[in-house]
Tab-separated table of C-alpha atoms in Angstrom:
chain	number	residue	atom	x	y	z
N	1	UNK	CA	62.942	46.092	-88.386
N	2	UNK	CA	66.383	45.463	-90.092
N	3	UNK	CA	67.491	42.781	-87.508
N	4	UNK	CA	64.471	40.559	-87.770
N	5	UNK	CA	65.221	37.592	-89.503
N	6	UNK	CA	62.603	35.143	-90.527
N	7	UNK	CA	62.094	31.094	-89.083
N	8	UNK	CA	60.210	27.940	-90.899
N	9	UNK	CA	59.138	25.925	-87.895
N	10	UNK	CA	59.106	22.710	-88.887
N	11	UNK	CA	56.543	20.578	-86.830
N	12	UNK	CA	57.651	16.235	-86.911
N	13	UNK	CA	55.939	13.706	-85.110
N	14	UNK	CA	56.153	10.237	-84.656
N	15	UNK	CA	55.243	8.268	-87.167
N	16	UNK	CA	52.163	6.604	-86.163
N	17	UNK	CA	51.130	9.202	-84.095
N	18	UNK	CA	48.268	10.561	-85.473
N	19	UNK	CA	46.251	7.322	-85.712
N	20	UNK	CA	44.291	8.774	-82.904
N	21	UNK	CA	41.302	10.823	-84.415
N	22	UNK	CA	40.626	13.497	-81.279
N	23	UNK	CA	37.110	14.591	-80.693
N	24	UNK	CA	35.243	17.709	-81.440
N	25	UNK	CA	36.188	18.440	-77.466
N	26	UNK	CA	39.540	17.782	-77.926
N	27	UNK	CA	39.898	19.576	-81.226
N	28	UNK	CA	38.514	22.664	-79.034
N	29	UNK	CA	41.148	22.508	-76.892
N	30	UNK	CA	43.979	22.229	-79.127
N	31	UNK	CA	42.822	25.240	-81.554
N	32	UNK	CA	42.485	27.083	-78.179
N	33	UNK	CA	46.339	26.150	-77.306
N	34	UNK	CA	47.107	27.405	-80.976
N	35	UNK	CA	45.039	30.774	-80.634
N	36	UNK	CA	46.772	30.950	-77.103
N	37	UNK	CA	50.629	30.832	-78.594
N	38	UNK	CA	50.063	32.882	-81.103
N	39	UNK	CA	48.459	35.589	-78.809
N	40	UNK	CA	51.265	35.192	-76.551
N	41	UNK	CA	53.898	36.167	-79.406
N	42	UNK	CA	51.313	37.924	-82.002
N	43	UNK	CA	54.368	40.318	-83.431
N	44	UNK	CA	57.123	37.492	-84.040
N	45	UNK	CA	54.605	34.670	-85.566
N	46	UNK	CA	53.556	35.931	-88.457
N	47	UNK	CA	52.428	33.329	-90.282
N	48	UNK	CA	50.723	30.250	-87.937
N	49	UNK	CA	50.701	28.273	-90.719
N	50	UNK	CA	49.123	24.627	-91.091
N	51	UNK	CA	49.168	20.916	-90.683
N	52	UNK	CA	49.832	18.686	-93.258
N	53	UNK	CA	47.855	16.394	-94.515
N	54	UNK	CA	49.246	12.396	-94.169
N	55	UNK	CA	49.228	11.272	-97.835
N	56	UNK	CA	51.174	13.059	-100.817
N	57	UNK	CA	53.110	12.655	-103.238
N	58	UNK	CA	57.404	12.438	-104.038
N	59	UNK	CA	58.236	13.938	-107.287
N	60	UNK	CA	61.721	12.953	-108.725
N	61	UNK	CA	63.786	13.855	-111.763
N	62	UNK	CA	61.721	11.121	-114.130
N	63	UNK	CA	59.640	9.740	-111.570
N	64	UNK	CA	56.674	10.322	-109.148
N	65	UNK	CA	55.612	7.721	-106.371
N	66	UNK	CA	53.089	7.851	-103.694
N	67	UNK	CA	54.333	9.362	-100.235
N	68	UNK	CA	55.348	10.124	-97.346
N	69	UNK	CA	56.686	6.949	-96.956
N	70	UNK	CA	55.411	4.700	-94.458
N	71	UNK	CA	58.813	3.397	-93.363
N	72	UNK	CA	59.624	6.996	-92.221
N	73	UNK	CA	60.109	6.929	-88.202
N	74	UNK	CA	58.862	10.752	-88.220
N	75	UNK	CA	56.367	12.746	-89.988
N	76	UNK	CA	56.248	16.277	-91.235
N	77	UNK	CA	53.125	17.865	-89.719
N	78	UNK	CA	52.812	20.790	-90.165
N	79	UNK	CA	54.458	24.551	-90.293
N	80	UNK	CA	54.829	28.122	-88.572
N	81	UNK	CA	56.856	31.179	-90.114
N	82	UNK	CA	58.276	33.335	-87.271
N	83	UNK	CA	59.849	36.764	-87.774
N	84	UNK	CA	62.165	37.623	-84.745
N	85	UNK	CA	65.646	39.060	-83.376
N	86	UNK	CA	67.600	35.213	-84.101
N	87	UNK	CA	68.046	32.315	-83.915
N	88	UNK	CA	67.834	32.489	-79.641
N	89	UNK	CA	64.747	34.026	-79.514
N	90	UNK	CA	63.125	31.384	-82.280
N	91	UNK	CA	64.224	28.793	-80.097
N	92	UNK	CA	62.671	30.800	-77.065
N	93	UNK	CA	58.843	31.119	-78.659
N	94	UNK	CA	59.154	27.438	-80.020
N	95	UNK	CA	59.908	25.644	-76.988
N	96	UNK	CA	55.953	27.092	-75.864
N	97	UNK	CA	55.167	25.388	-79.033
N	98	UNK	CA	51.534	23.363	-78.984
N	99	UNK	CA	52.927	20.692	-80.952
N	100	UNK	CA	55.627	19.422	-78.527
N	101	UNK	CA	52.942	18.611	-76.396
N	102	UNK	CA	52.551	15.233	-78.481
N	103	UNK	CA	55.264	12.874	-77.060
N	104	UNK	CA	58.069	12.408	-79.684
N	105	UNK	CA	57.178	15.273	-81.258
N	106	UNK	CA	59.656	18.052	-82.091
N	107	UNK	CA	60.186	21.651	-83.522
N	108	UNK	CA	62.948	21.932	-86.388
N	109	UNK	CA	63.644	25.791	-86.143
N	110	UNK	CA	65.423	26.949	-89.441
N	111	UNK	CA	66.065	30.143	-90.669
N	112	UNK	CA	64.862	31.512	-94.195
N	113	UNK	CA	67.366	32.491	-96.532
N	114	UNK	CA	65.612	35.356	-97.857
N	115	UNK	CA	66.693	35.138	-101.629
């Protein structure tokens, strides 16, 4: 389809939000939400993506240092590729999102350039 353009979903969450460990239970439940979200819009998310692990690493011109950085007042975690009409209908699937169901939490919808 010529008019499908393609969105990184960009999954943040508080920082200090993750410091709760959910159980196997819960865990159920929230790949269930996932496998749910992506059934509902199986042709536009094309790639579910991942979560992010906490720790990494920055890498600078000259310089590496441990991160993310714990003064950070959101975290990055985690990604979805979408390939839809625009930019409205992006923000449409998103807002059914699993993630924003942690309070704070929040979808960053930006489109790929496609170099």
């Amino acid at each position: 389809d010529m008019a499908a353009q393609k969105y990184l979903f960009v999954y943040r969450n508080p920082a200090g939000a993750d410091a709760h460990q959910p159980s196997p239970a819960e865990m159920q439940q929230i790949y269930a939400q996932w496998m749910a979200w992506k059934e509902k819009f199986k042709s536009e998310i094309i790639d579910l993506g991942d979560g992010l692990k906490p720790a990494g690493k920055v890498v600078r011109a000259g310089a590496t240092t441990d991160g993310p950085f714990i003064e950070a007042k959101e975290v990055l975690g985690g990604y979805s590729i979408v390939q839809t009409t625009g930019i409205e209908r992006a923000v449409e699937i998103s807002k059914s999102c699993p993630v924003l169901a942690m309070p704070g939490a929040s979808v960053e919808v930006r489109e790929l350039a496609g170099f």
